[in-house]
Short mmCIF file of C-alpha atoms in Angstrom, two decimals:
data_model
loop_
_atom_site.label_atom_id
_atom_site.label_comp_id
_atom_site.label_asym_id
_atom_site.label_seq_id
_atom_site.Cartn_x
_atom_site.Cartn_y
_atom_site.Cartn_z
CA MET A 111 0.00 0.00 0.00
CA PRO A 112 1.44 3.44 -0.92
CA GLU A 113 2.57 5.64 1.95
CA LYS A 114 0.06 8.26 3.12
CA LYS A 115 0.74 11.85 2.02
CA LYS A 116 1.67 14.06 4.95
CA ILE A 117 -0.25 17.33 4.81
CA LEU A 118 -0.19 20.43 7.01
CA ILE A 119 -3.30 22.65 6.80
CA ARG A 120 -3.30 26.10 8.41
CA ILE A 121 -6.24 28.34 9.35
CA GLY A 122 -6.83 30.92 12.12
CA SER A 123 -9.60 29.08 14.00
CA LEU A 124 -12.77 27.14 13.28
CA ARG A 125 -15.17 29.94 14.13
CA HIS A 126 -18.47 30.31 12.27
CA GLY A 127 -17.32 31.62 8.88
CA GLY A 128 -17.83 30.41 5.32
CA ALA A 129 -14.19 29.38 4.75
CA GLU A 130 -14.15 27.46 8.05
CA LYS A 131 -17.36 25.60 7.24
CA VAL A 132 -16.09 24.72 3.76
CA LEU A 133 -12.79 23.42 5.15
CA VAL A 134 -14.52 21.19 7.71
CA THR A 135 -16.98 19.88 5.07
CA PHE A 136 -13.99 19.02 2.88
CA LEU A 137 -12.16 17.25 5.75
CA LYS A 138 -15.27 15.21 6.60
CA ASN A 139 -15.35 13.87 3.05
CA LEU A 140 -11.66 12.96 2.69
CA PRO A 141 -10.56 9.32 2.52
CA GLU A 142 -8.74 8.55 5.78
CA ASP A 143 -6.53 5.84 4.27
CA GLN A 144 -4.75 8.21 1.84
CA TYR A 145 -3.65 11.15 3.96
CA GLU A 146 -2.02 11.97 7.27
CA ILE A 147 -3.20 15.46 8.18
CA ASP A 148 -2.10 17.97 10.80
CA LEU A 149 -4.57 20.85 11.12
CA LEU A 150 -2.76 23.80 12.72
CA LEU A 151 -4.98 26.50 14.26
CA ASN A 152 -3.75 29.84 15.55
CA LEU A 153 -6.55 29.62 18.11
CA TYR A 154 -8.14 26.37 19.26
CA SER A 155 -11.73 27.62 19.21
CA GLY A 156 -14.81 27.75 17.06
CA LYS A 157 -18.16 26.13 16.47
CA TYR A 158 -16.84 23.71 13.87
CA LEU A 159 -14.19 22.09 16.09
CA PRO A 160 -16.41 19.13 17.10
CA GLU A 161 -17.01 18.34 13.42
CA VAL A 162 -13.33 17.72 12.58
CA PRO A 163 -12.90 13.95 11.96
CA ASP A 164 -11.08 12.07 14.76
CA TRP A 165 -8.30 10.86 12.46
CA ILE A 166 -7.12 14.43 11.81
CA ASN A 167 -4.49 15.65 14.26
CA VAL A 168 -5.46 19.13 15.52
CA VAL A 169 -2.52 21.26 16.71
CA TYR A 170 -2.86 24.83 18.02
CA ILE A 171 -0.77 27.86 18.95
CA ASN A 172 -3.21 29.36 21.52
CA LYS A 173 -6.28 27.99 23.24
CA GLY A 174 -9.51 29.66 24.36
CA GLU A 175 -12.28 31.73 22.90
CA MET A 176 -11.65 34.54 20.45
CA ILE A 177 -11.34 37.90 22.22
CA THR A 178 -13.39 40.37 20.19
CA THR A 179 -13.59 43.20 22.73
CA ASN A 180 -11.03 45.67 24.09
CA ARG A 181 -12.14 45.39 27.71
CA LEU A 182 -9.33 46.26 30.10
CA GLN A 183 -9.20 42.79 31.69
CA ASP A 184 -8.89 41.10 28.24
CA ILE A 185 -6.03 43.23 26.90
CA PRO A 186 -3.07 41.37 28.53
CA LYS A 187 -4.30 37.97 27.28
CA LYS A 188 -5.05 39.34 23.81
CA ALA A 189 -1.61 41.01 23.62
CA ALA A 190 0.16 37.84 24.80
CA ARG A 191 -1.51 35.81 22.06
CA VAL A 192 -0.58 38.35 19.39
CA VAL A 193 3.05 38.51 20.54
CA TYR A 194 3.37 34.71 20.70
CA GLN A 195 1.92 34.28 17.21
CA LYS A 196 4.16 37.03 15.83
CA ILE A 197 7.26 35.38 17.30
CA LEU A 198 6.34 32.04 15.71
CA LYS A 199 5.64 33.78 12.40
CA LYS A 200 9.03 35.52 12.49
CA PHE A 201 10.89 32.40 13.63
CA PRO A 202 8.99 29.51 11.98
CA ASP A 203 11.74 27.04 12.99
CA LEU A 204 10.50 27.32 16.59
CA LEU A 205 7.02 26.27 15.54
CA TYR A 206 8.10 23.46 13.23
CA LYS A 207 10.62 21.97 15.66
CA GLY A 208 8.30 22.40 18.66
CA LYS A 209 4.59 21.95 18.06
CA LEU A 210 5.02 20.20 14.71
CA GLN A 211 7.82 17.90 16.02
CA SER A 212 10.10 18.45 12.98
CA LYS A 213 7.70 16.58 10.71
CA LYS A 214 8.50 16.62 7.01
CA TYR A 215 5.34 17.44 5.08
CA ASP A 216 4.65 16.57 1.43
CA ILE A 217 2.10 19.37 1.13
CA GLU A 218 1.47 22.57 3.10
CA PHE A 219 -1.90 24.14 2.61
CA ALA A 220 -3.05 27.69 3.47
CA ALA A 221 -6.83 27.25 3.88
CA ILE A 222 -7.36 31.05 3.73
CA HIS A 223 -5.42 33.87 2.03
CA GLY A 224 -4.38 35.25 5.45
CA MET A 225 -2.06 32.25 5.95
CA ARG A 226 0.00 33.07 2.85
CA ASP A 227 3.18 34.23 4.56
CA GLU A 228 3.07 31.50 7.21
CA ILE A 229 3.06 28.76 4.55
CA LEU A 230 5.49 30.43 2.13
CA SER A 231 8.05 30.98 4.94
CA SER A 232 7.88 27.33 6.02
CA PRO A 233 11.29 25.77 6.77
CA VAL A 234 10.10 22.58 4.99
CA GLN A 235 11.44 23.63 1.60
CA SER A 236 10.72 20.32 -0.11
CA SER A 237 6.95 20.53 0.44
CA LYS A 238 4.49 21.59 -2.24
CA LYS A 239 2.48 24.65 -1.26
CA ILE A 240 -1.24 25.28 -1.90
CA VAL A 241 -3.47 28.25 -1.06
CA TRP A 242 -7.26 28.45 -1.06
CA ILE A 243 -8.57 31.94 -1.95
CA HIS A 244 -12.12 32.60 -0.70
CA ASN A 245 -12.19 36.38 -1.13
CA ASP A 246 -12.05 38.86 -3.96
CA LEU A 247 -8.71 40.31 -2.85
CA SER A 248 -9.08 43.36 -5.11
CA GLN A 249 -11.69 44.50 -2.55
CA VAL A 250 -9.64 43.68 0.55
CA LYS A 251 -7.69 46.52 2.14
CA GLY A 252 -3.92 46.33 1.64
CA TYR A 253 -3.98 43.91 -1.30
CA THR A 254 -2.28 45.81 -4.10
CA ASP A 255 -1.38 44.01 -7.33
CA ALA A 256 2.15 43.55 -5.95
CA GLU A 257 0.75 41.96 -2.76
CA ILE A 258 -1.52 39.64 -4.76
CA ARG A 259 1.40 38.63 -7.00
CA LYS A 260 3.13 37.13 -3.94
CA PHE A 261 0.61 34.26 -4.12
CA PHE A 262 2.42 33.01 -7.22
CA GLY A 263 4.99 31.65 -4.76
CA PHE A 264 2.53 28.77 -4.27
CA ASP A 265 2.51 25.67 -6.47
CA LYS A 266 -1.29 25.80 -6.75
CA ILE A 267 -3.73 28.66 -6.19
CA MET A 268 -7.28 27.37 -5.66
CA VAL A 269 -9.91 30.04 -6.36
CA ILE A 270 -13.65 29.71 -5.77
CA SER A 271 -15.24 31.95 -8.42
CA GLU A 272 -14.81 33.26 -11.95
CA LYS A 273 -14.19 36.80 -10.69
CA ILE A 274 -11.29 35.71 -8.44
CA GLU A 275 -9.94 33.49 -11.24
CA LYS A 276 -9.92 36.50 -13.59
CA LEU A 277 -8.21 38.69 -10.97
CA PHE A 278 -5.31 36.21 -10.78
CA LEU A 279 -5.17 35.45 -14.51
CA ASP A 280 -4.88 39.20 -15.25
CA LEU A 281 -1.79 39.34 -13.02
CA THR A 282 0.04 36.34 -14.54
CA LYS A 283 3.31 36.88 -16.37
CA ASN A 284 3.80 33.49 -18.01
CA GLU A 285 2.21 30.12 -18.79
CA ASN A 286 3.65 28.53 -15.64
CA GLU A 287 1.81 31.06 -13.47
CA LYS A 288 -1.42 30.51 -15.43
CA ASN A 289 -1.20 26.78 -14.78
CA LYS A 290 -1.04 27.37 -11.02
CA ILE A 291 -4.59 28.78 -10.94
CA VAL A 292 -7.44 26.31 -10.57
CA LYS A 293 -11.11 27.18 -10.04
CA ILE A 294 -12.98 24.85 -7.68
CA TYR A 295 -16.45 25.53 -6.35
CA ASN A 296 -16.73 25.22 -2.58
CA PRO A 297 -17.62 21.75 -1.30
CA LEU A 298 -21.03 22.04 0.40
CA ASP A 299 -23.41 19.35 1.52
CA THR A 300 -26.87 19.96 -0.01
CA GLN A 301 -28.45 16.97 1.71
CA GLU A 302 -27.35 18.25 5.12
CA ILE A 303 -28.92 21.66 4.35
CA LEU A 304 -32.25 20.12 3.28
CA THR A 305 -32.40 17.80 6.31
CA LYS A 306 -31.53 20.52 8.84
CA ALA A 307 -34.08 22.92 7.31
CA GLU A 308 -36.88 20.60 8.48
CA MET A 309 -36.05 21.20 12.17
CA PRO A 310 -38.34 23.54 14.17
CA VAL A 311 -37.51 27.23 14.48
CA ALA A 312 -36.42 28.41 17.94
CA ASN A 313 -36.39 31.94 19.44
CA TYR A 314 -38.32 33.63 16.67
CA VAL A 315 -41.95 33.88 15.57
CA PHE A 316 -42.51 34.49 11.86
CA ASP A 317 -45.38 36.87 11.14
CA PRO A 318 -47.75 35.50 8.45
CA ILE A 319 -48.71 39.04 7.39
CA VAL A 320 -45.46 41.05 7.70
CA PRO A 321 -42.68 39.76 5.38
CA THR A 322 -39.36 38.75 6.98
CA PHE A 323 -36.03 39.23 5.21
CA VAL A 324 -33.37 36.93 6.64
CA SER A 325 -29.62 37.49 6.35
CA VAL A 326 -27.00 35.06 7.62
CA GLY A 327 -23.28 35.70 8.06
CA THR A 328 -20.40 36.52 10.34
CA VAL A 329 -21.00 40.02 11.72
CA PHE A 330 -18.09 41.88 10.08
CA PRO A 331 -18.21 45.26 8.25
CA GLN A 332 -17.74 43.26 5.01
CA LYS A 333 -21.26 41.84 5.36
CA GLY A 334 -22.96 45.26 5.19
CA PHE A 335 -25.45 44.70 8.03
CA ASP A 336 -25.15 48.41 8.83
CA ARG A 337 -26.42 49.22 5.32
CA LEU A 338 -29.24 46.71 5.71
CA LEU A 339 -30.44 48.31 8.96
CA LYS A 340 -30.31 51.84 7.52
CA VAL A 341 -32.38 50.72 4.52
CA HIS A 342 -34.81 48.91 6.85
CA LYS A 343 -35.28 52.16 8.81
CA LYS A 344 -35.81 54.22 5.64
CA LEU A 345 -38.45 51.83 4.30
CA LEU A 346 -40.28 51.67 7.65
CA ASP A 347 -40.36 55.48 7.69
CA GLU A 348 -41.94 55.34 4.22
CA GLY A 349 -44.67 53.04 5.58
CA PHE A 350 -43.41 49.69 4.26
CA GLN A 351 -44.00 47.13 7.02
CA HIS A 352 -41.39 44.33 7.10
CA LYS A 353 -38.96 42.63 9.47
CA ILE A 354 -35.23 41.92 9.33
CA LEU A 355 -33.69 38.82 10.90
CA ILE A 356 -29.87 38.71 11.17
CA ILE A 357 -28.26 35.40 12.13
CA GLY A 358 -24.56 35.30 12.98
CA ASP A 359 -21.91 36.53 15.36
CA GLY A 360 -18.58 38.31 14.97
CA TYR A 361 -16.45 41.16 16.24
CA ASP A 362 -18.86 43.81 14.89
CA PHE A 363 -21.91 42.31 16.66
CA GLU A 364 -22.10 44.91 19.48
CA ASN A 365 -21.64 47.82 17.02
CA ILE A 366 -24.46 46.59 14.79
CA LYS A 367 -26.69 45.92 17.81
CA LYS A 368 -26.00 49.48 19.03
CA LEU A 369 -26.82 50.91 15.60
CA LYS A 370 -30.08 48.92 15.60
CA SER A 371 -31.08 50.52 18.92
CA GLU A 372 -29.96 54.01 17.83
CA LEU A 373 -32.15 53.71 14.74
CA GLY A 374 -35.08 52.61 16.91
CA LEU A 375 -35.37 49.20 15.24
CA ASP A 376 -35.42 46.88 18.25
CA GLU A 377 -39.00 45.79 17.53
CA THR A 378 -38.59 45.05 13.82
CA ALA A 379 -34.95 43.94 13.41
CA ILE A 380 -33.80 40.92 15.39
CA MET A 381 -30.20 39.76 15.84
CA LEU A 382 -30.22 36.13 16.91
CA GLY A 383 -26.45 35.62 17.15
CA PHE A 384 -24.87 32.37 16.02
CA THR A 385 -26.89 29.19 15.58
CA ASP A 386 -25.61 25.75 14.55
CA ASN A 387 -28.59 25.43 12.27
CA PRO A 388 -29.74 28.58 10.44
CA TYR A 389 -31.65 26.60 7.79
CA PRO A 390 -35.14 26.54 9.38
CA TYR A 391 -34.94 30.37 9.45
CA PHE A 392 -34.05 30.42 5.74
CA LYS A 393 -36.96 28.09 5.03
CA ASN A 394 -39.54 30.12 6.97
CA ALA A 395 -38.43 33.61 5.90
CA ASP A 396 -40.10 35.28 2.92
CA PHE A 397 -36.85 36.53 1.36
CA TYR A 398 -33.13 35.91 1.70
CA ILE A 399 -31.00 39.07 1.48
CA LEU A 400 -27.24 39.34 0.98
CA SER A 401 -26.10 42.90 1.80
CA SER A 402 -22.32 42.30 1.55
CA ARG A 403 -19.80 44.91 0.43
CA TYR A 404 -17.54 42.16 -1.00
CA GLU A 405 -17.33 38.36 -1.09
CA GLY A 406 -15.32 35.63 -2.77
CA PHE A 407 -18.10 33.23 -3.55
CA PRO A 408 -20.94 33.67 -1.07
CA THR A 409 -21.58 30.18 0.32
CA VAL A 410 -24.79 31.48 1.84
CA LEU A 411 -26.35 31.99 -1.62
CA PHE A 412 -25.71 28.31 -2.36
CA GLU A 413 -27.71 27.53 0.80
CA ALA A 414 -30.52 29.91 -0.19
CA ILE A 415 -30.67 28.37 -3.69
CA THR A 416 -30.75 24.86 -2.21
CA LEU A 417 -33.77 25.91 -0.12
CA LYS A 418 -35.41 27.60 -3.16
CA LYS A 419 -35.66 31.02 -1.51
CA LYS A 420 -36.58 34.34 -3.09
CA ILE A 421 -33.15 36.02 -3.13
CA ILE A 422 -31.92 39.62 -3.23
CA SER A 423 -28.14 40.04 -3.46
CA THR A 424 -25.73 42.91 -3.90
CA GLU A 425 -23.44 42.72 -6.93
CA VAL A 426 -20.45 41.01 -5.30
CA SER A 427 -17.95 38.46 -6.62
CA GLY A 428 -19.76 35.17 -7.28
CA ALA A 429 -23.31 36.55 -6.99
CA ARG A 430 -24.13 36.65 -10.72
CA GLU A 431 -22.28 33.37 -11.28
CA MET A 432 -24.33 31.62 -8.58
CA LEU A 433 -27.61 33.24 -9.51
CA GLY A 434 -27.39 32.27 -13.19
CA ASN A 435 -26.63 35.84 -14.25
CA GLY A 436 -29.74 37.08 -12.45
CA ALA A 437 -32.08 34.25 -13.56
CA LEU A 438 -32.41 32.76 -10.06
CA GLY A 439 -32.52 35.90 -7.92
CA LEU A 440 -32.45 39.68 -7.97
CA VAL A 441 -28.93 41.15 -8.20
CA VAL A 442 -28.86 44.79 -7.08
CA ASP A 443 -26.27 47.55 -7.13
CA ASN A 444 -23.62 47.13 -4.41
CA SER A 445 -24.75 50.18 -2.42
CA GLU A 446 -27.25 51.26 0.19
CA ASP A 447 -29.50 52.48 -2.60
CA GLY A 448 -29.21 49.11 -4.39
CA ILE A 449 -30.35 47.28 -1.23
CA TYR A 450 -33.16 49.83 -0.78
CA GLN A 451 -34.43 49.33 -4.35
CA GLY A 452 -34.26 45.53 -3.98
CA ILE A 453 -36.26 45.34 -0.74
CA LYS A 454 -38.72 47.97 -1.99
CA GLN A 455 -39.35 45.90 -5.13
CA ALA A 456 -39.95 42.80 -2.97
CA LEU A 457 -42.48 44.70 -0.82
CA LEU A 458 -44.22 46.65 -3.60
CA GLN A 459 -44.13 44.06 -6.38
CA PRO A 460 -43.72 40.59 -4.83
CA GLU A 461 -45.10 39.07 -8.04
CA THR A 462 -41.84 40.04 -9.83
CA PHE A 463 -40.13 37.24 -7.85
CA ALA A 464 -42.39 34.51 -9.30
CA GLY A 465 -40.06 33.94 -12.26
CA TYR A 466 -37.09 33.31 -9.95
CA GLU A 467 -39.15 30.84 -7.91
CA ASN A 468 -40.22 28.90 -11.00
CA ARG A 469 -36.67 28.66 -12.34
CA LEU A 470 -35.37 27.56 -8.91
CA LYS A 471 -37.89 24.68 -8.83
CA GLU A 472 -36.29 23.20 -11.97
CA TYR A 473 -32.71 24.17 -11.17
CA GLN A 474 -30.00 21.55 -10.80
CA MET A 475 -26.91 22.68 -8.85
CA PRO A 476 -23.76 22.59 -11.05
CA PHE A 477 -21.50 22.54 -7.99
CA ASN A 478 -21.81 19.51 -5.80
CA LEU A 479 -19.90 18.09 -2.88
CA GLU A 480 -18.52 15.06 -4.68
CA ASN A 481 -17.13 17.04 -7.64
CA SER A 482 -15.45 19.62 -5.44
CA VAL A 483 -13.85 17.09 -3.09
CA SER A 484 -12.59 14.91 -5.95
CA LYS A 485 -11.13 17.96 -7.73
CA ILE A 486 -9.23 19.02 -4.58
CA THR A 487 -8.00 15.48 -3.85
CA SER A 488 -6.77 15.15 -7.44
CA ILE A 489 -4.65 18.29 -6.86
CA LEU A 490 -3.27 16.81 -3.62
CA ASP A 491 -2.49 13.54 -5.40
CA GLU A 492 -0.81 15.14 -8.42
CA LEU A 493 1.50 17.46 -6.48
#
């Protein structure tokens, strides 16, 4: 029997984000007999930790929950973590000889773009290096063309949408660089989504008369929940009765909650925080809304499509691609006004969404779990 490939995978934590969910789904569907995997986390925390298969060796730099506040009592612990991680980043030999026990890896894998430098500065020079890009980096602060070009230090660059693929192809300088780029749709489990959607809804009562717009995501500025609340307020002031339901947690949670109260929306906009199973809320809501400022390939739209929801999405990377160029949902301008026009159309002319619903009924998903996993494993096997 051939020897198992030794693989190191790096990610910050397994908190409730799209990239984290996708990674864990991928790991759950890997054949155990072919790979020996060390999963190295900067912080041993996150909702997806219990889902990591037992055969995968989880290693971590720090332990404990993510510190998202700047409360006085948290600052020393937060600073200590940052310093420790910076030391290990600057002197990777310490990390590889210590926590990783001088293991020689065949492949080292950055599961998010933020792990680029950690993998490229690895002392294991013989390993093949892979990166998984989940974001449209042209929209991410600090990523100039020169910064993005550093990713060509990897042997393979996995991208998750046409827009990200084009961004990288436009920066290539030769055929070798072009061959490094491979587009793979995110591995997501449709059956799991459909099964979980049948569970009862907790902590929220859907109003049969007043339409509810649900939005699910990590509460970061990127997700545009501030824009969503401002639009909600404007439409209420114009007499359009509706409710907003935000599901998710993140470092911006308290800011968004404060904004909600300042705008006087505590009765009509609900923030439920994180839930292991958002799918019953998708299923029972009248509309799904994506208010993001930027994305890579919004996993959440895949979930909304799977559950045949009426969808409104800002024009972000992957939105048109996923929504069949606007055949499966309404794509609006990536602005507060775009979100306003989209929700207003849903409230004033709900019949305009009938076409999307009919097309969704017949729609077969081009990206499935099996295809994605086999495409990634073929890359691992070929390197």
